[in-house]
Amino acid sequence: MILVLGGSGCGKSAYAEKRIQEAAVKNHATIYYLATMQVYGEEGRKKVERHIELRRGKGMLTIEQTREIADSIRQMQEGPRVVLLEDLGNLVANEMFQSDGTVNSPKMVAEKIVTQLKMISAKVSGLIIVSNNVFEDGIEYEEGTMNYIRALGEIHQKLTGEAEEVVEVVAGIPVTLKV
Amino acid sequence: MELYLGGRAQGKLALALQRYPHAKVFDETCREENLSDADVVIWNHLHLFVKTWLSQEKEPTQIWEMVADLLDQHPGMVVICDEIGNGIVPMDQEERRYREETGRLLCKIAARADKVERILCGISRRIK
């Protein structure tokens, strides 16, 4: 497992793509891209379809999985495979804020996601998780957002225990936090 | 060219001035025409330039052309920019764009830079 994180526009996606392609070559594996973003409206759908096509051109098969991330395993073919998940921030939001207005606790969300990511990791030759550094703007948000930040922070800490590598991308430059 | 990154008030400019005491500092408050005789140019507050350019509805490609132009004119330039992207992605589209485009611009500048440093508490860590 490799955790790749960074802020807005830092180049984390491009870096993660490069790494997953290297992992695919090394393992002679199929690349699955787990897209976690919830898509709204026709315009959003069109944009997503375009991105799916672009990724297909790069040899990546997209699975859209906005929650229950471990369910994606069933949609993968047998044989060697590597997985790029983008991104963890969206997955946490989707698991936390339910469509009926209820909000799951950060602890529950964190436990569920970490468990499911470990399940995926055990079934694939490589897992790269792209996530967001949302922790340094110094703003006191309302409770929902603060809980979201806590959940994501807790997941990061748990995943860094699991991951062989943790990389922060700064201005397109990978800065290794753990090897 | 060198790029210095870091949060607010971390001593980025002080570090640049310590290294290049005779440099001319160029920021949002001054004009660029008086830079021709400068040995080293420090371009401070890059993020504020991005903010202004976006408010003038400049496209990212135009912004990059302007920046690349300045970098060409002053090959040994030190570019200083706040890191502004490490927060909750704002709901407001302009604020979102400001963070995103500043980040993308920094990737391009960093790719061209001979040296990239990240500064925290006045302590610099070279990342390229």
mmCIF file of C-alpha atoms in Angstrom, chain B residues 12-114:
data_model
loop_
_atom_site.group_PDB
_atom_site.id
_atom_site.type_symbol
_atom_site.label_atom_id
_atom_site.label_comp_id
_atom_site.label_asym_id
_atom_site.label_seq_id
_atom_site.Cartn_x
_atom_site.Cartn_y
_atom_site.Cartn_z
ATOM 1 C CA LYS B 12 10.778 32.720 3.343
ATOM 2 C CA LEU B 13 11.706 36.265 2.333
ATOM 3 C CA ALA B 14 14.161 36.615 5.220
ATOM 4 C CA LEU B 15 15.937 33.484 4.074
ATOM 5 C CA ALA B 16 16.100 34.712 0.493
ATOM 6 C CA LEU B 17 17.495 38.082 1.612
ATOM 7 C CA GLN B 18 20.027 36.421 3.860
ATOM 8 C CA ARG B 19 21.313 34.477 0.880
ATOM 9 C CA TYR B 20 21.085 37.342 -1.589
ATOM 10 C CA PRO B 21 21.468 40.566 0.432
ATOM 11 C CA HIS B 22 21.713 42.726 -2.679
ATOM 12 C CA ALA B 23 18.704 41.287 -4.430
ATOM 13 C CA LYS B 24 15.836 43.466 -5.547
ATOM 14 C CA VAL B 25 12.501 42.438 -4.149
ATOM 15 C CA PHE B 26 9.567 42.597 -6.465
ATOM 16 C CA ASP B 27 6.037 42.080 -5.152
ATOM 17 C CA GLU B 28 2.464 43.185 -5.755
ATOM 18 C CA THR B 29 3.284 46.717 -4.576
ATOM 19 C CA CYS B 30 5.956 47.556 -7.152
ATOM 20 C CA ARG B 31 6.467 47.682 -10.868
ATOM 21 C CA GLU B 32 8.812 45.446 -12.741
ATOM 22 C CA GLU B 33 10.563 47.995 -14.995
ATOM 23 C CA ASN B 34 13.099 48.968 -12.329
ATOM 24 C CA LEU B 35 14.461 45.435 -12.162
ATOM 25 C CA SER B 36 16.691 45.559 -15.218
ATOM 26 C CA ASP B 37 19.818 46.475 -13.234
ATOM 27 C CA ALA B 38 19.239 43.950 -10.454
ATOM 28 C CA ASP B 39 21.736 41.194 -9.898
ATOM 29 C CA VAL B 40 19.240 38.836 -8.374
ATOM 30 C CA VAL B 41 15.511 39.365 -8.358
ATOM 31 C CA ILE B 42 13.323 38.030 -5.581
ATOM 32 C CA TRP B 43 9.745 37.685 -6.685
ATOM 33 C CA ASN B 44 7.684 37.657 -3.511
ATOM 34 C CA HIS B 45 4.015 36.703 -2.988
ATOM 35 C CA LEU B 46 3.495 34.802 -6.207
ATOM 36 C CA HIS B 47 0.117 33.571 -4.897
ATOM 37 C CA LEU B 48 -1.201 37.147 -4.753
ATOM 38 C CA PHE B 49 -0.304 37.642 -8.402
ATOM 39 C CA VAL B 50 -2.233 34.499 -9.281
ATOM 40 C CA LYS B 51 -5.222 35.806 -7.347
ATOM 41 C CA THR B 52 -5.163 39.113 -9.221
ATOM 42 C CA TRP B 53 -4.701 37.464 -12.608
ATOM 43 C CA LEU B 54 -7.614 35.104 -12.013
ATOM 44 C CA SER B 55 -9.809 38.034 -10.971
ATOM 45 C CA GLN B 56 -8.904 39.633 -14.308
ATOM 46 C CA GLU B 57 -10.153 36.443 -15.950
ATOM 47 C CA LYS B 58 -6.780 35.406 -17.264
ATOM 48 C CA GLU B 59 -6.586 31.792 -18.396
ATOM 49 C CA PRO B 60 -3.993 29.424 -16.878
ATOM 50 C CA THR B 61 -2.111 29.289 -20.199
ATOM 51 C CA GLN B 62 -1.834 33.099 -20.291
ATOM 52 C CA ILE B 63 -0.679 33.113 -16.681
ATOM 53 C CA TRP B 64 2.001 30.564 -17.419
ATOM 54 C CA GLU B 65 3.190 32.594 -20.427
ATOM 55 C CA MET B 66 3.567 35.708 -18.259
ATOM 56 C CA VAL B 67 5.405 33.804 -15.564
ATOM 57 C CA ALA B 68 7.659 31.989 -18.028
ATOM 58 C CA ASP B 69 8.447 35.344 -19.623
ATOM 59 C CA LEU B 70 9.576 36.813 -16.308
ATOM 60 C CA LEU B 71 11.622 33.728 -15.518
ATOM 61 C CA ASP B 72 13.340 34.033 -18.895
ATOM 62 C CA GLN B 73 14.169 37.675 -18.250
ATOM 63 C CA HIS B 74 15.685 36.970 -14.834
ATOM 64 C CA PRO B 75 17.371 33.579 -14.966
ATOM 65 C CA GLY B 76 18.637 33.563 -11.359
ATOM 66 C CA MET B 77 15.331 34.626 -9.881
ATOM 67 C CA VAL B 78 14.118 33.493 -6.476
ATOM 68 C CA VAL B 79 10.364 32.915 -6.571
ATOM 69 C CA ILE B 80 8.535 32.901 -3.252
ATOM 70 C CA CYS B 81 5.014 31.591 -2.807
ATOM 71 C CA ASP B 82 2.749 30.726 0.112
ATOM 72 C CA GLU B 83 1.416 27.200 0.258
ATOM 73 C CA ILE B 84 -2.337 27.765 0.159
ATOM 74 C CA GLY B 85 -3.717 24.414 -0.975
ATOM 75 C CA ASN B 86 -3.549 22.418 2.256
ATOM 76 C CA GLY B 87 -7.096 22.929 3.450
ATOM 77 C CA ILE B 88 -10.710 21.943 2.973
ATOM 78 C CA VAL B 89 -11.591 22.520 -0.670
ATOM 79 C CA PRO B 90 -13.712 25.690 -0.611
ATOM 80 C CA MET B 91 -17.332 25.697 -1.788
ATOM 81 C CA ASP B 92 -16.741 29.035 -3.497
ATOM 82 C CA GLN B 93 -15.633 28.450 -7.080
ATOM 83 C CA GLU B 94 -13.230 31.404 -7.223
ATOM 84 C CA GLU B 95 -11.509 30.380 -4.009
ATOM 85 C CA ARG B 96 -11.274 26.824 -5.291
ATOM 86 C CA ARG B 97 -9.787 27.948 -8.563
ATOM 87 C CA TYR B 98 -7.284 30.200 -6.802
ATOM 88 C CA ARG B 99 -5.896 27.252 -4.825
ATOM 89 C CA GLU B 100 -5.978 24.834 -7.724
ATOM 90 C CA GLU B 101 -4.320 27.151 -10.245
ATOM 91 C CA THR B 102 -1.683 28.331 -7.780
ATOM 92 C CA GLY B 103 -0.862 24.673 -7.146
ATOM 93 C CA ARG B 104 -0.639 23.848 -10.830
ATOM 94 C CA LEU B 105 1.495 26.874 -11.558
ATOM 95 C CA LEU B 106 3.861 25.854 -8.771
ATOM 96 C CA CYS B 107 4.241 22.391 -10.346
ATOM 97 C CA LYS B 108 5.366 24.053 -13.570
ATOM 98 C CA ILE B 109 7.748 26.473 -11.878
ATOM 99 C CA ALA B 110 9.174 23.677 -9.717
ATOM 100 C CA ALA B 111 9.795 21.560 -12.813
ATOM 101 C CA ARG B 112 11.915 24.389 -14.248
ATOM 102 C CA ALA B 113 13.647 25.345 -10.999
ATOM 103 C CA ASP B 114 17.206 24.320 -10.180
#
